[in-house]
Coordinates of C-alpha atoms in Angstrom, one line a residue:
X276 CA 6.7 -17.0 -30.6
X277 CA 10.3 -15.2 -30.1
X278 CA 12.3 -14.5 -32.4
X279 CA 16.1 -14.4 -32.1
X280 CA 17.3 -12.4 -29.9
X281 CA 13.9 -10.9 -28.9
X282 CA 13.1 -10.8 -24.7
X283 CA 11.5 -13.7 -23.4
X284 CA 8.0 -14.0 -21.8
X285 CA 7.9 -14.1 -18.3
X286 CA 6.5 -17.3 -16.2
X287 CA 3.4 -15.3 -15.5
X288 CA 2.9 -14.3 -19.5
X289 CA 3.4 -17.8 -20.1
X290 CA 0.9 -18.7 -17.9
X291 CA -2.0 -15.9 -19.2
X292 CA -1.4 -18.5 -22.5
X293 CA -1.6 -21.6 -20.7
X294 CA -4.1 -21.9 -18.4
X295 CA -7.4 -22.8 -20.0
X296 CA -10.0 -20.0 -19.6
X297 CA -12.8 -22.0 -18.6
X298 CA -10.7 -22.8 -15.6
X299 CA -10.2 -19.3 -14.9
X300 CA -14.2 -18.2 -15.2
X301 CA -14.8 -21.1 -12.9
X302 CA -12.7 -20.1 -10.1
X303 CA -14.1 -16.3 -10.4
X304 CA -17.8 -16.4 -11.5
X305 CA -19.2 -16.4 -7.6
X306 CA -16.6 -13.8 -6.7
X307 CA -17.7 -10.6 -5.1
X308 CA -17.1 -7.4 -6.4
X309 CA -16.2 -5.8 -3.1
X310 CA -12.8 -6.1 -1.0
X311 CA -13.0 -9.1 1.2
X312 CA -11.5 -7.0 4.9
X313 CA -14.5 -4.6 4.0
X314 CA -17.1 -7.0 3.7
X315 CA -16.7 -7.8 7.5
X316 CA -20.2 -8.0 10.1
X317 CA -17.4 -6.3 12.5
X318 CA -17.4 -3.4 10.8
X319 CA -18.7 -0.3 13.1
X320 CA -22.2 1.5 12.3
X321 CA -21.5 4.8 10.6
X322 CA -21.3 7.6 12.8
X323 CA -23.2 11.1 12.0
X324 CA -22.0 13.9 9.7
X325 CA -21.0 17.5 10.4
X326 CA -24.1 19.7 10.4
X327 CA -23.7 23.2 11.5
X328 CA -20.3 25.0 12.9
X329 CA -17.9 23.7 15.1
X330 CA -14.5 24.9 16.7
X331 CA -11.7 22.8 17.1
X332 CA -7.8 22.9 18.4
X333 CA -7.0 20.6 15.7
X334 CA -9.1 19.2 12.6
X335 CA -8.0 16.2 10.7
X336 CA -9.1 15.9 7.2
X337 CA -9.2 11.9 5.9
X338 CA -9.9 8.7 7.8
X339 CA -7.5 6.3 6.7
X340 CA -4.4 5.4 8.3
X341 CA -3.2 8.5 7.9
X342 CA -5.8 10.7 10.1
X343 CA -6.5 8.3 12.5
X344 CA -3.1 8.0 13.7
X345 CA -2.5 11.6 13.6
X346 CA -5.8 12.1 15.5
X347 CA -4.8 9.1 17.7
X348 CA -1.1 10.7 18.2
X349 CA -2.5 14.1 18.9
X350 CA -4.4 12.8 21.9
X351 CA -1.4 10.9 23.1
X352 CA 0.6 14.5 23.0
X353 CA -1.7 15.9 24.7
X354 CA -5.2 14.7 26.2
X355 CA -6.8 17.9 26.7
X356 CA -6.4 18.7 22.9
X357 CA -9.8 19.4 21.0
X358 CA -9.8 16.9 18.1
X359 CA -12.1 16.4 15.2
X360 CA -11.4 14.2 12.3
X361 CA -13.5 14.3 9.2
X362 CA -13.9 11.5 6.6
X363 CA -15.4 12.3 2.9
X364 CA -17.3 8.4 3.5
X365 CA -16.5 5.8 5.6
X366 CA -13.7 5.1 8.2
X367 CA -11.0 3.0 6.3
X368 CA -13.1 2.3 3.2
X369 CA -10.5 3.6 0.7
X370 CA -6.8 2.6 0.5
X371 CA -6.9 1.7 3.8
X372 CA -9.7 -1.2 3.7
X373 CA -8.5 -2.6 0.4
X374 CA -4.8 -3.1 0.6
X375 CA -3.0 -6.7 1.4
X376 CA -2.1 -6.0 4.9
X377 CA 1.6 -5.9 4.7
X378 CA 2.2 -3.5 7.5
X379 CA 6.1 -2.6 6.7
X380 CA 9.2 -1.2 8.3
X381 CA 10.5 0.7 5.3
X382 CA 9.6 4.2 5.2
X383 CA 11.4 4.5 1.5
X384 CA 10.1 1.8 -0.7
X385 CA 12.9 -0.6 0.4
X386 CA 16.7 0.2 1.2
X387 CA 17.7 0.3 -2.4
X388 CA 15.1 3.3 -3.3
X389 CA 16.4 5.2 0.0
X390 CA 20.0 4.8 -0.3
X391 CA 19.2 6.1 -4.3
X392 CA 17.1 9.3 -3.1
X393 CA 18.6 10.0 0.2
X394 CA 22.0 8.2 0.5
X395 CA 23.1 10.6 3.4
X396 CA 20.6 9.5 5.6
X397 CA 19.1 6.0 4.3
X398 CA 20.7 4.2 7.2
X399 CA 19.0 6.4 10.1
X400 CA 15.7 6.5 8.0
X401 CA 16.1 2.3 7.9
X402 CA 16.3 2.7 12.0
X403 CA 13.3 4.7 12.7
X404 CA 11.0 2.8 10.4
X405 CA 11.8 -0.6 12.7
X406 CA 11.0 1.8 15.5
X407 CA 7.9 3.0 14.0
X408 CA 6.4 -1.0 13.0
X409 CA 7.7 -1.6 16.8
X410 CA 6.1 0.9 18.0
X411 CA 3.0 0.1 16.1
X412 CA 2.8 -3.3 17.2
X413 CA 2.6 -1.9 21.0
X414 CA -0.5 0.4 20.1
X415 CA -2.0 -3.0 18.7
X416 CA -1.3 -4.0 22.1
X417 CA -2.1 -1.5 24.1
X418 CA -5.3 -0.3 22.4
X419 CA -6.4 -4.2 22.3
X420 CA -6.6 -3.7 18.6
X421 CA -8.2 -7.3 17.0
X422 CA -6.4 -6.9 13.4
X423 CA -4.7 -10.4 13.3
X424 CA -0.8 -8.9 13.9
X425 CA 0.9 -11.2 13.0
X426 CA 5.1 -10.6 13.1
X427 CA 6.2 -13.3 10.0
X428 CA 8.0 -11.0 8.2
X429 CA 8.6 -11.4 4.2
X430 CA 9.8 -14.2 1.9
X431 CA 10.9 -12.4 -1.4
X432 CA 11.3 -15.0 -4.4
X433 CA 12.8 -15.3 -7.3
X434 CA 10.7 -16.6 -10.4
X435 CA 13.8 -16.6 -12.8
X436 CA 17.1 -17.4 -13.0
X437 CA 18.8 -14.4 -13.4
X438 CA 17.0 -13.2 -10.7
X439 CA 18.7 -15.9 -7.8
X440 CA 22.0 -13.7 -7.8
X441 CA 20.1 -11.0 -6.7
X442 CA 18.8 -12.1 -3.6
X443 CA 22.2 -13.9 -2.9
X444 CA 23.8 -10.4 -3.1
X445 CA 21.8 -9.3 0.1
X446 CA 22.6 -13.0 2.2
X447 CA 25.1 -12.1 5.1
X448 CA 24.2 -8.5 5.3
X449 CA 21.4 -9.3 8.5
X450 CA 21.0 -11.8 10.8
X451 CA 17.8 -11.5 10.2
X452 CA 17.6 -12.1 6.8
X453 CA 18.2 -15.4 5.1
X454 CA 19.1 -16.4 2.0
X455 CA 16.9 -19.9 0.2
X456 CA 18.0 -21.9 -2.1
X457 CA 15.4 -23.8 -4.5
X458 CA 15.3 -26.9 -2.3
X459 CA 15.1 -24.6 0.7
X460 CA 12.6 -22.0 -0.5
X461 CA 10.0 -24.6 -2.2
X462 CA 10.0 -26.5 1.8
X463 CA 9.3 -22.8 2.9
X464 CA 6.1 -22.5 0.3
X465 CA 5.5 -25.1 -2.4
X466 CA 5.5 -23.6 -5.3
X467 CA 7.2 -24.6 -8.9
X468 CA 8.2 -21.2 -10.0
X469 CA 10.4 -20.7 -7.3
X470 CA 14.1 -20.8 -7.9
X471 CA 15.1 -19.0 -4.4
X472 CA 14.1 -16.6 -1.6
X473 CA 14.7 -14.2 0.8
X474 CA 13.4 -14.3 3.9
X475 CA 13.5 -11.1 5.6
X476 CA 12.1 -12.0 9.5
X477 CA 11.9 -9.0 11.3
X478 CA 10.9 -6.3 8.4
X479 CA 7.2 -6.8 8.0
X480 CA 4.1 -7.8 10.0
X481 CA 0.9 -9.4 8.5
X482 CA -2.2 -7.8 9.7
X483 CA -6.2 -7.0 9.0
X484 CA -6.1 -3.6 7.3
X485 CA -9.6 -3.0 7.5
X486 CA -9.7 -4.2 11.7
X487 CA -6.7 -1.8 12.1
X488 CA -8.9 1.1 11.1
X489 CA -11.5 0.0 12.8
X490 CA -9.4 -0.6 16.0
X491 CA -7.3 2.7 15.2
X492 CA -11.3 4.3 15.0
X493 CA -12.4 2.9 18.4
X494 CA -9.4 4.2 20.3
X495 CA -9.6 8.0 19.0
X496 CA -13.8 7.5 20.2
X497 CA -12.3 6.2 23.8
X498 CA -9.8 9.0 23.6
X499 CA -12.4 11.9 22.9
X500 CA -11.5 12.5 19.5
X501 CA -14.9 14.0 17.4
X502 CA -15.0 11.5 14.1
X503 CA -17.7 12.9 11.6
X504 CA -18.1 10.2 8.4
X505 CA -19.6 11.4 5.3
X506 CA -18.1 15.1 5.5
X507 CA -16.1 16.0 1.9
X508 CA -13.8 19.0 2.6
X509 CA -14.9 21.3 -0.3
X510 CA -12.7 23.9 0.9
X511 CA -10.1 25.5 3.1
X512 CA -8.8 28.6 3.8
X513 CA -7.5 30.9 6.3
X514 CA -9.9 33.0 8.5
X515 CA -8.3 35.0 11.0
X516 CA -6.1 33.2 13.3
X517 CA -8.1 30.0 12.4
X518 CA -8.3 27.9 9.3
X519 CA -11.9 27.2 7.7
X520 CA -12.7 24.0 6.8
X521 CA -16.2 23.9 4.5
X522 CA -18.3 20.8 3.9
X523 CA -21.7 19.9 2.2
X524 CA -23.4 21.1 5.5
X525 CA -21.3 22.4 7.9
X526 CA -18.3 24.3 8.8
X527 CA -15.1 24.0 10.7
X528 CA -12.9 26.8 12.7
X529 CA -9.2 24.8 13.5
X530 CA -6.8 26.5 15.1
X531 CA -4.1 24.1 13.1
X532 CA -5.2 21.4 10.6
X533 CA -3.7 17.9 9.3
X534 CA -4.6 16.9 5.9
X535 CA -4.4 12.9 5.4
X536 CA -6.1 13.1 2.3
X537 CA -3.6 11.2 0.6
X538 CA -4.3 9.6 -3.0
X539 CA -7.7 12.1 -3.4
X540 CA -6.7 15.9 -4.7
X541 CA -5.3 18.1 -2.1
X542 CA -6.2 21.3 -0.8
X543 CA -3.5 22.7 -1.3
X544 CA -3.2 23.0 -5.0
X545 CA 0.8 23.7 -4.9
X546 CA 1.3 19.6 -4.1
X547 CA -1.3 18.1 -6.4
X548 CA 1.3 17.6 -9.1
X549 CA 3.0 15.5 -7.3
X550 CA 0.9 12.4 -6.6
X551 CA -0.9 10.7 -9.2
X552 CA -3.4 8.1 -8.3
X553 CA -2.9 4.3 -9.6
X554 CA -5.1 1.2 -9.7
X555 CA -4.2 -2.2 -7.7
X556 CA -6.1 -4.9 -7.9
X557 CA -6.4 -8.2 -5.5
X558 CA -8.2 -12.1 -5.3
X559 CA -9.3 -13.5 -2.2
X560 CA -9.9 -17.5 -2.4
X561 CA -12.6 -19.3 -0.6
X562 CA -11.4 -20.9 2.6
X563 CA -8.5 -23.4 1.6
X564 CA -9.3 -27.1 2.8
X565 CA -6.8 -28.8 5.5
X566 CA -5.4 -30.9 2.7
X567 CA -4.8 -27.9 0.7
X568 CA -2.8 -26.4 2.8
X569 CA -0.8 -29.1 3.8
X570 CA -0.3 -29.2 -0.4
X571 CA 1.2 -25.8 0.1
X572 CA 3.2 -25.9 3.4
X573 CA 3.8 -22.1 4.0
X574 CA 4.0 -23.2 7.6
X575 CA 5.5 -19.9 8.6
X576 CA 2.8 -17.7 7.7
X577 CA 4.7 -14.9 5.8
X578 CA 3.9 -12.2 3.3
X579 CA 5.6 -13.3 -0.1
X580 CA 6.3 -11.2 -3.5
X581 CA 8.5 -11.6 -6.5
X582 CA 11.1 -9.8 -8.1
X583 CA 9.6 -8.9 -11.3
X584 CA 8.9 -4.8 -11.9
X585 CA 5.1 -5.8 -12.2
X586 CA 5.6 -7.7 -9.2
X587 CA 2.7 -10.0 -7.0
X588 CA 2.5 -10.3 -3.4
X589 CA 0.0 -12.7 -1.3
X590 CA -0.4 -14.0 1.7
X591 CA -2.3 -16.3 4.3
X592 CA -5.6 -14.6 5.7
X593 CA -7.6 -15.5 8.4
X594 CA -11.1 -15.2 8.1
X595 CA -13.8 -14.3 10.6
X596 CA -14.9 -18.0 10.7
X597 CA -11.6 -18.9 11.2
X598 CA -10.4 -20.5 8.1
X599 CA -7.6 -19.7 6.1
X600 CA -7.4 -17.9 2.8
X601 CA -4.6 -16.4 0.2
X602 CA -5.0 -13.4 -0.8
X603 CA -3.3 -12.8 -4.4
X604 CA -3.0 -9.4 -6.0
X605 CA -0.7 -6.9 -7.5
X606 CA 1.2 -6.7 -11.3
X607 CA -1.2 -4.3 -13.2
X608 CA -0.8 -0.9 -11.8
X609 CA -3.4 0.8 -13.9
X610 CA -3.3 4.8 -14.1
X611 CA -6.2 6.4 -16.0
X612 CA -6.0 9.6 -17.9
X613 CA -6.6 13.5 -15.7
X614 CA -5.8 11.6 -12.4
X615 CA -9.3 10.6 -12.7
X616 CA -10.7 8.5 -9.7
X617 CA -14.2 6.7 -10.2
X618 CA -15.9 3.8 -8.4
X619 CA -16.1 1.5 -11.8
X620 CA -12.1 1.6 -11.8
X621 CA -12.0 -0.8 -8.8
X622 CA -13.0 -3.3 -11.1
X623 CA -11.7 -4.7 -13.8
X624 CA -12.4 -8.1 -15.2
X625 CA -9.0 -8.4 -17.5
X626 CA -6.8 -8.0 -14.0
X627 CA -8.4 -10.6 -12.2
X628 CA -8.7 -13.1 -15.1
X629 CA -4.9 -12.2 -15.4
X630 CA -3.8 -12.6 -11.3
X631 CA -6.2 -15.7 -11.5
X632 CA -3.8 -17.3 -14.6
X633 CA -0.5 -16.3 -12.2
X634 CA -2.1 -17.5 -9.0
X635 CA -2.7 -21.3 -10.5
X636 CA 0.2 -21.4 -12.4
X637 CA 1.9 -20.2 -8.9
X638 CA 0.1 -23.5 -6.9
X639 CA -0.7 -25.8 -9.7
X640 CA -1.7 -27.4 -6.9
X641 CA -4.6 -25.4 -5.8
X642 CA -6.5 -25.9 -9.3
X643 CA -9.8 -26.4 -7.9
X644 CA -9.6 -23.6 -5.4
X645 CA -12.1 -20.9 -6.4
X646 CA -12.0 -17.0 -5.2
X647 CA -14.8 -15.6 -2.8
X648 CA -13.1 -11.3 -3.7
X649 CA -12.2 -9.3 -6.4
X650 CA -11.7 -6.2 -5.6
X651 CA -9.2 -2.9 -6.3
X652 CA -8.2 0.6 -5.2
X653 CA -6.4 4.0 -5.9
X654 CA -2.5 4.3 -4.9
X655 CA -1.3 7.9 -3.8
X656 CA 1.9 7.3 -5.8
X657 CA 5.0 10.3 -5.9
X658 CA 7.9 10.3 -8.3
X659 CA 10.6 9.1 -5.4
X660 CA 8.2 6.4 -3.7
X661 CA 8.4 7.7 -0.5
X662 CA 5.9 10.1 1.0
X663 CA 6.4 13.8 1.1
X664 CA 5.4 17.0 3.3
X665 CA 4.2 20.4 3.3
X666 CA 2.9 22.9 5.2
X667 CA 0.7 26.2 4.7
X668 CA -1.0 28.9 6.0
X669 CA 1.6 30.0 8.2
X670 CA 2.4 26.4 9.5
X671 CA -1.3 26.4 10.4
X672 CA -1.7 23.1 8.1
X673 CA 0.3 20.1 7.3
X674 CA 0.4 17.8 4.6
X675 CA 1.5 14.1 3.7
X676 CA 0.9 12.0 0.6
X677 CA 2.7 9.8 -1.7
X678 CA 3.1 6.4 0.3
X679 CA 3.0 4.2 -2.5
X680 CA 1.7 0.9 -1.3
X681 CA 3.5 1.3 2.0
X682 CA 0.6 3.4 4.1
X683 CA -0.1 0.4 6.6
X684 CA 3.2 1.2 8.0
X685 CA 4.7 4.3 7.5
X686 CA 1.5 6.7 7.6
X687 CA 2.1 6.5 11.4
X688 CA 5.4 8.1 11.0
X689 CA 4.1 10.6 8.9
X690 CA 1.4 11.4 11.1
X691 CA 3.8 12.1 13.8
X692 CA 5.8 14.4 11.3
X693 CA 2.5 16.3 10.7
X694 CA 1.8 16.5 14.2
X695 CA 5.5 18.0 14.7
X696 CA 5.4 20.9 11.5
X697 CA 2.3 21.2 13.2
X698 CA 3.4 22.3 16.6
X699 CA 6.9 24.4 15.0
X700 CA 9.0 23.2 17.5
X701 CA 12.1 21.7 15.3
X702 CA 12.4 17.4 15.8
X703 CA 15.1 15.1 14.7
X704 CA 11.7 13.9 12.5
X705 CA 11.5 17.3 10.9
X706 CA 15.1 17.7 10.1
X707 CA 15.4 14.8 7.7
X708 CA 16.0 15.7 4.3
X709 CA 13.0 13.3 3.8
X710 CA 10.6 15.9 5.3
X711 CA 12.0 18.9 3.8
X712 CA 12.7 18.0 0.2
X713 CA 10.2 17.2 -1.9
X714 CA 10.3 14.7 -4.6
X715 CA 9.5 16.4 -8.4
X716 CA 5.9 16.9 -9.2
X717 CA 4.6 14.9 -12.4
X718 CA 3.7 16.6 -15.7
X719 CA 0.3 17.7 -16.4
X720 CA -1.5 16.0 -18.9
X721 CA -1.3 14.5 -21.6
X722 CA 2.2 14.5 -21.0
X723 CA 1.7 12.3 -17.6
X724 CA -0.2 10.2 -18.9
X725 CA 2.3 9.9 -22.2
X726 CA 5.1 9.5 -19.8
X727 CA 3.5 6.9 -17.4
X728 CA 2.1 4.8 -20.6
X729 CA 6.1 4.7 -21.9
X730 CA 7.3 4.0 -18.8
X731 CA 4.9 0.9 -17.7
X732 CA 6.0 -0.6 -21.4
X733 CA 9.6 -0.2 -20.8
X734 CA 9.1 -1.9 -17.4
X735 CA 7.3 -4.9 -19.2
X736 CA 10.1 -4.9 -21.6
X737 CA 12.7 -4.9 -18.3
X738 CA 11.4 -8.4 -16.7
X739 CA 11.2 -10.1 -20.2
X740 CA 15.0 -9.0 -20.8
X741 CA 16.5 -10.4 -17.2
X742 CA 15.7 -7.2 -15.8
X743 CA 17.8 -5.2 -17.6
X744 CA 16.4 -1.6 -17.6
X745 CA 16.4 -0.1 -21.2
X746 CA 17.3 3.8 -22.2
X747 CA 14.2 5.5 -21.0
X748 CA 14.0 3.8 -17.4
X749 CA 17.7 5.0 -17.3
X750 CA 16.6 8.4 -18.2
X751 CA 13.7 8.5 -16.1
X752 CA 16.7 6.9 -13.6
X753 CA 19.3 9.8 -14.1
X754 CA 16.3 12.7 -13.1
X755 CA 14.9 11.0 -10.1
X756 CA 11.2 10.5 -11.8
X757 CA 10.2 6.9 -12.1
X758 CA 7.2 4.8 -11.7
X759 CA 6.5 1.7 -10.4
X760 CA 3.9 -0.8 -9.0

C-alpha cells in the first residue's frame, strides 16, 4: 500500500496484483516459444551459403530490413550493378521477423524526440519520412509484396488522467489527427482503461514484418541480387582498392560495402559504443471468435499504444487461415550486462506473465482468450533514438544502426542514405545534420549497465508520479543521453 505522498501504481501494476495467476498460466501454458510471423508454411527454403571467393560491385552485410532494401535500392539505381547480400542465418529471422509490424513514418522516434535533437530540421525530416512510408507502400505494390499493408494509422491512448491533456495539446495541429474523448475513444476500441485517444490516420501502416522480408527477399532474387544465408562476416578490411569481407568458408572482394548489421556488433569498432542491444517481448492470441470481436469493436483496424514510459502497443493480425488475432507486447525493455545477445534471452516467462496481466485487465472482456506466441528480440537502441551513420575505408563502406523500434519504416531511408555516402556524390539526404552527426556513444561497462539500470527505475518512478520526470531523467535530459522502450 501507498503511503502519503508516495507515487501511485499504475493501471497495469495494479493489474500484475489483480488478476488471478491461474488465469494467467491458462491463457499461456500451450503458447509457443517462437514469434508467431516466423512460424509461417510461407516462409522461403533457405538458400546456400558462401563457399569459396567471389567478387562483387557491392556486398551487403545483414538481411533484415536494412540490407534488403539497400540491396533492393541498389538494383533500382542501377540494374547492371553486381550485388551480393550476406545474412549471418536466415532472411528476416532477427529484429526484422519478430517485431509488431508497425511500419512508421517517423524517422526520429516521433516529432517531440526530433524537434529535441534536431530542431533546425525536424520539420523537413517529418516530410521525408511520409515520403519514405509512401514510397514504401508503392514497392508493396509494385513488387506484389503479400505482407497484409494495411494504411490504419495509430490510435495513441491515455490510460490516466493526467495523461488526457496531453493528447488534447496535439488536437488541431493536423487534419489528420484527431483528438477522442472517453465516450469517443472506448466506441473506437472497447476498453475500460481508456480515458482518451489520438488518432493519428495517415502516420502508420500495419503490416506482416516477417512477409515484408520475405517479399523484400523475392524481389532482390527477381532483380539479380546474390543472397547467401548462413554467412557470419568474421571480418573486414581493406585489400587494395577493394574491401575483404571474410566468412566461416568463404571470401568476399567489394568494391564498396553496406553494413545493415544493426543491433549485432559492428565491424567497425569506432561505432559499437553507440548502440546497445535491448530485449522486447510480445503475445500473440489464438484466433479471436466473431463474438469476441464484436466485444471489442476496433472496427478501424489500427495500431494502438499508450502513453506510459514503459509503454504497450498491439494490434489486429491476420493469420494465414484468415482469422483475426491481437498481438500484445512491449513495457519491459530488458538490457543484459556486456551487450550480451544470446538465444535464451528471447524468452522470458516473467514478461509474458506480466503483458498477459495488462492484456486482460486491458479487454476484461476477452478473459477466456488464450495466446497461441510468446516470443522476444534484440533492439539496436542509440542514445538519441534515431539511427545514425558512418562511413570507412575511404567511403568504401557505409554504416547504419540505432533504429530503436522504428526499423520497419525508416531502415528504407537509411538504406538509401548508405547507398548515397556510398556513391560520394553529395544528396539533400546526406546533408541532414541527421546523417552527419552522430548521437553520443554509451559508456562501457559496468558503467552502461549502472546507468541503464538507474535510468529504467527513474522511468518507473516517472509513470507512477503523473509523468513527471525526476532529477536524473533531467540530467540524462540536459546531455542528450536517455533511454527508452
Amino acid at each position: 500500500m501507498n503511503g502519503p505522498g508516495s507515487p501511485s501504481r499504475t493501471v497495469y501494476e495494479l493489474a500484475e496484483r489483480q488478476i488471478p495467476d491461474s488465469r494467467i498460466a491458462a491463457a499461456l501454458a500451450n503458447a509457443r516459444r517462437e514469434s508467431f510471423w516466423l512460424d509461417d508454411p510461407a516462409r522461403p527454403e533457405p538458400l546456400p551459403a558462401l563457399a569459396g571467393a567471389a567478387r562483387t560491385d557491392l556486398a551487403v552485410v545483414g538481411g533484415g530490413y536494412s540490407g534488403l532494401w539497400t540491396a533492393l535500392l541498389a538494383k533500382e539505381r542501377n540494374p547492371d550493378r553486381r550485388v551480393l547480400l550476406l545474412e549471418g542465418r536466415r532472411i528476416g529471422w532477427a529484429a526484422s521477423g519478430r517485431n509488431g509490424g508497425f511500419c512508421e513514418a517517423s524517422l526520429t522516434h516521433g516529432d517531440a524526440n526530433g524537434e529535441k535533437h534536431l530542431p533546425g530540421e525536424a520539420a523537413r525530416l517529418r516530410g521525408l519520412g511520409r515520403e519514405n512510408l509512401e514510397q514504401i507502400a508503392a514497392a508493396v505494390e509494385e513488387y506484389g509484396i503479400d505482407c497484409g499493408f494495411e494504411w490504419t494509422g495509430t490510435l495513441t491512448v491515455a490510460t490516466a488522467d493526467h495523461q488526457v491533456q496531453w493528447l488534447r495539446d496535439e488536437e488541431g495541429q493536423d487534419p489528420d489527427v484527431l483528438f477522442l474523448d472517453q465516450e469517443a475513444v472506448r466506441k473506437e476500441v472497447g476498453s475500460p482503461l481508456y480515458r482518451a485517444g489520438l488518432w493519428d490516420k495517415k502516420s502508420t501502416a500495419m503490416l506482416n514484418p516477417a512477409r515484408l522480408a520475405w517479399g523484400l527477399q523475392r524481389a532482390c532474387l527477381a532483380a539479380g541480387v546474390e543472397i547467401f544465408e548462413n554467412s557470419p562476416v568474421r571480418g573486414l578490411r581493406k585489400s587494395g582498392t577493394a574491401v575483404e569481407l571474410r566468412t566461416d568458408r568463404g571470401t568476399v572482394a567489394a568494391d564498396r560495402v553496406a553494413l545493415a548489421t544493426n543491433v549485432f556488433p559492428s565491424l567497425l569498432k569506432r561505432t559499437r559504443l553507440h548502440t546497445v542491444p535491448v530485449y522486447d517481448y510480445a503475445l500473440m492470441t489464438e484466433p479471436l471468435t466473431p463474438e469476441q470481436l464484436r466485444a471489442i469493436g476496433w472496427h478501424n483496424r489500427q495500431g494502438l499504444a499508450d502513453l506510459d514510459n514503459r509503454f504497450h502497443y498491439y494490434r489486429l493480425a491476420t493469420d494465414p487461415a484468415g482469422g483475426t488475432r491481437i498481438l500484445f507486447g512491449g513495457y519491459d525493455a530488458v538490457y543484459h550486462y556486456g551487450r550480451r545477445l544470446r538465444r535464451d534471452y528471447e524468452q522470458r516467462d516473467a514478461t509474458f506473465t506480466r503483458l498477459a496481466a495488462h492484456f486482460f485487465a486491458t479487454f476484461p472482456q476477452l478473459g477466456d482468450v488464450k495466446f497461441s506466441h510468446r516470443w522476444g528480440g534484440a533492439i539496436d537502441t542509440c542514445s538519441r533514438f534515431f539511427p545514425f551513420f558512418a562511413t570507412a575505408c575511404g567511403g568504401r563502406v557505409s554504416f547504419a544502426a540505432g533504429y530503436t523500434g522504428l526499423g520497419v519504416g525508416a531502415t528504407r531511408f537509411g538504406a538509401n542514405v548508405m547507398l548515397d555516402l556510398l556513391a560520394g556524390t553529395p544528396t539533400e539526404r546526406t546533408r541532414l545534420a541527421m546523417v552527419r552527426r552522430r548521437p553520443l556513444p554509451f559508456p562501457p561497462e559496468p558503467l552502461a549497465w549502472l546507468g541503464i539500470k538507474a535510468t529504467t527505475a527513474a522511468l518507473v518512478r516517472a509513470d507512477r508520479n503523473q509523468g513527471r520526470r525526476g532529477p536524473w531523467l533531467k540530467a540524462m535530459d540536459s546531455i542528450g543521453m536517455g533511454f527508452d522502450s
